[in-house]
């Protein structure tokens, strides 16, 4: 069983509340717009970090992290990208790749809107953790945590970190 903390859109902001939840996870997954290398370094000092770069991330972060991360966790095929859309409204780049080989779990950020939904057509779970940073239009800072246990995604929780 692997405990995951999923976050996105820190935009260079990392507080003790985020770090507290990071310490409780086995892995931290970041869906882009990290903001600074210092945020990534602080997170990776707590637990193993899997991250992608987002549209506000500079060349340093783009060199450190990929546009897409595709990997397997406990038998679950996972794809993380920053700008990906969501079921029935995937971005064109993602939609074209997904048609041939959909993952079991698709994660994106960018919208600052917390969303978890099942894609019936592609038979995958889509997650967007919202935004846990302070920049953007979102009102409440959010993250997700869940477990992957032998191909099962379970115990999903929304973490609200308060107003931005």
Coordinates of C-alpha atoms in Angstrom, one line a residue:
X1 CA 0.0 0.0 0.0
X2 CA 1.3 3.5 -0.9
X3 CA -0.1 6.6 0.7
X4 CA -0.1 9.6 -1.8
X5 CA -0.4 13.3 -1.1
X6 CA -1.5 15.0 -4.4
X7 CA -1.1 18.7 -4.7
X8 CA -0.8 21.3 -7.5
X9 CA -0.4 25.0 -8.1
X10 CA 1.8 25.9 -5.1
X11 CA 3.1 28.9 -7.1
X12 CA 6.1 29.1 -4.8
X13 CA 4.2 28.8 -1.6
X14 CA 4.7 26.1 0.9
X15 CA 3.6 26.3 4.6
X16 CA 3.7 24.0 7.6
X17 CA 0.2 22.7 7.0
X18 CA 1.3 21.3 3.6
X19 CA 4.5 19.9 5.1
X20 CA 2.5 18.2 7.9
X21 CA 0.4 16.2 5.4
X22 CA 3.5 15.5 3.3
X23 CA 5.2 13.8 6.3
X24 CA 2.1 11.5 6.6
X25 CA 2.4 10.3 3.0
X26 CA 4.7 7.7 1.4
X27 CA 5.0 9.8 -1.8
X28 CA 4.2 13.3 -2.8
X29 CA 2.8 14.0 -6.3
X30 CA 2.8 17.6 -7.7
X31 CA 0.7 18.4 -10.8
X32 CA 2.7 21.5 -11.8
X33 CA 3.0 25.2 -11.3
X34 CA 5.5 24.5 -8.5
X35 CA 6.8 28.0 -8.7
X36 CA 10.3 27.7 -7.3
X37 CA 12.9 25.0 -7.0
X38 CA 13.0 25.6 -3.3
X39 CA 9.4 24.3 -3.0
X40 CA 10.4 21.2 -4.9
X41 CA 13.5 20.7 -2.8
X42 CA 11.6 21.1 0.5
X43 CA 9.0 18.6 -0.5
X44 CA 11.6 16.1 -1.8
X45 CA 13.4 16.4 1.5
X46 CA 10.3 15.2 3.3
X47 CA 9.3 12.3 1.0
X48 CA 9.9 11.1 -2.5
X49 CA 8.5 13.6 -5.0
X50 CA 7.0 13.0 -8.4
X51 CA 6.3 16.2 -10.2
X52 CA 5.7 17.8 -13.6
X53 CA 6.3 21.4 -14.6
X54 CA 3.5 23.8 -15.2
X55 CA 3.0 26.9 -17.4
X56 CA 4.4 29.3 -14.8
X57 CA 7.5 27.2 -14.0
X58 CA 10.8 28.6 -15.3
X59 CA 13.5 26.9 -17.3
X60 CA 15.2 25.6 -14.1
X61 CA 12.0 23.7 -13.1
X62 CA 11.4 22.6 -16.7
X63 CA 14.9 21.1 -16.8
X64 CA 14.3 19.3 -13.4
X65 CA 10.8 18.0 -14.1
X66 CA 9.0 16.6 -17.2
X67 CA 5.9 17.9 -19.0
X68 CA 4.3 14.5 -18.4
X69 CA 5.0 11.8 -15.8
X70 CA 3.8 8.4 -16.7
X71 CA 4.6 5.6 -14.3
X72 CA 3.1 2.6 -12.4
X73 CA 2.3 2.7 -8.7
X74 CA 1.1 -0.6 -7.1
X75 CA 0.0 -1.9 -10.5
X76 CA -1.9 1.4 -11.4
X77 CA -0.9 3.1 -14.6
X78 CA -0.7 6.8 -13.6
X79 CA -0.3 9.9 -15.9
X80 CA 0.4 13.3 -14.4
X81 CA 0.4 16.5 -16.5
X82 CA -0.3 20.1 -15.6
X83 CA -2.7 21.2 -18.4
X84 CA -4.8 18.2 -19.2
X85 CA -8.4 19.1 -18.9
X86 CA -11.0 16.6 -17.7
X87 CA -13.3 13.9 -19.0
X88 CA -15.1 15.1 -22.2
X89 CA -12.9 18.2 -22.2
X90 CA -9.3 17.0 -22.4
X91 CA -6.8 19.3 -23.9
X92 CA -6.1 18.4 -27.6
X93 CA -2.5 17.2 -26.8
X94 CA -3.7 14.9 -24.0
X95 CA -6.8 13.7 -25.9
X96 CA -4.8 12.5 -28.8
X97 CA -2.4 10.5 -26.6
X98 CA -5.1 9.2 -24.4
X99 CA -7.2 7.7 -27.2
X100 CA -4.4 5.2 -27.9
X101 CA -3.4 4.3 -24.4
X102 CA -5.4 5.7 -21.5
X103 CA -4.0 5.3 -18.0
X104 CA -6.0 4.1 -15.1
X105 CA -5.4 7.3 -13.1
X106 CA -5.1 10.7 -14.9
X107 CA -4.0 13.7 -12.9
X108 CA -3.9 17.3 -13.9
X109 CA -3.7 20.7 -12.3
X110 CA -3.8 24.2 -13.8
X111 CA -7.5 25.0 -13.3
X112 CA -7.3 25.6 -9.5
X113 CA -10.6 23.7 -9.3
X114 CA -10.7 20.6 -7.2
X115 CA -12.3 17.8 -9.3
X116 CA -12.4 14.0 -9.0
X117 CA -14.5 12.2 -11.6
X118 CA -14.8 8.9 -13.4
X119 CA -14.4 8.9 -17.2
X120 CA -16.9 6.2 -18.3
X121 CA -15.7 6.3 -21.9
X122 CA -12.0 5.7 -21.2
X123 CA -12.6 3.8 -17.9
X124 CA -10.2 5.9 -15.9
X125 CA -10.2 8.1 -12.8
X126 CA -9.5 11.7 -13.2
X127 CA -8.1 13.8 -10.3
X128 CA -7.3 17.5 -10.0
X129 CA -6.4 18.5 -6.5
X130 CA -7.2 22.2 -6.9
X131 CA -4.6 24.7 -5.7
X132 CA -2.7 24.7 -2.4
X133 CA -0.8 27.9 -3.1
X134 CA -2.1 31.5 -2.4
X135 CA -2.0 32.8 -6.0
X136 CA -5.0 32.5 -8.2
X137 CA -8.8 32.8 -8.2
X138 CA -9.6 29.9 -5.9
X139 CA -11.1 30.7 -2.6
X140 CA -10.0 27.6 -0.5
X141 CA -6.6 26.0 -0.8
X142 CA -7.0 22.2 -1.4
X143 CA -5.0 19.0 -1.8
X144 CA -6.0 15.3 -2.1
X145 CA -4.7 12.2 -0.3
X146 CA -5.4 8.6 -1.1
X147 CA -4.0 5.2 -1.1
X148 CA -3.1 2.8 -3.9
X149 CA -3.2 -0.8 -2.7
X150 CA -2.7 -3.6 -5.2
X151 CA -4.3 -1.8 -8.1
X152 CA -7.1 -0.3 -6.0
X153 CA -7.3 3.5 -5.5
X154 CA -9.0 4.0 -2.1
X155 CA -9.5 6.2 0.9
X156 CA -9.6 9.4 -1.0
X157 CA -9.8 12.5 1.1
X158 CA -10.1 16.2 0.3
X159 CA -7.8 18.3 2.4
X160 CA -8.9 21.9 2.9
X161 CA -6.1 24.2 4.0
X162 CA -8.2 27.3 4.6
X163 CA -8.7 30.5 2.6
X164 CA -5.9 31.6 0.3

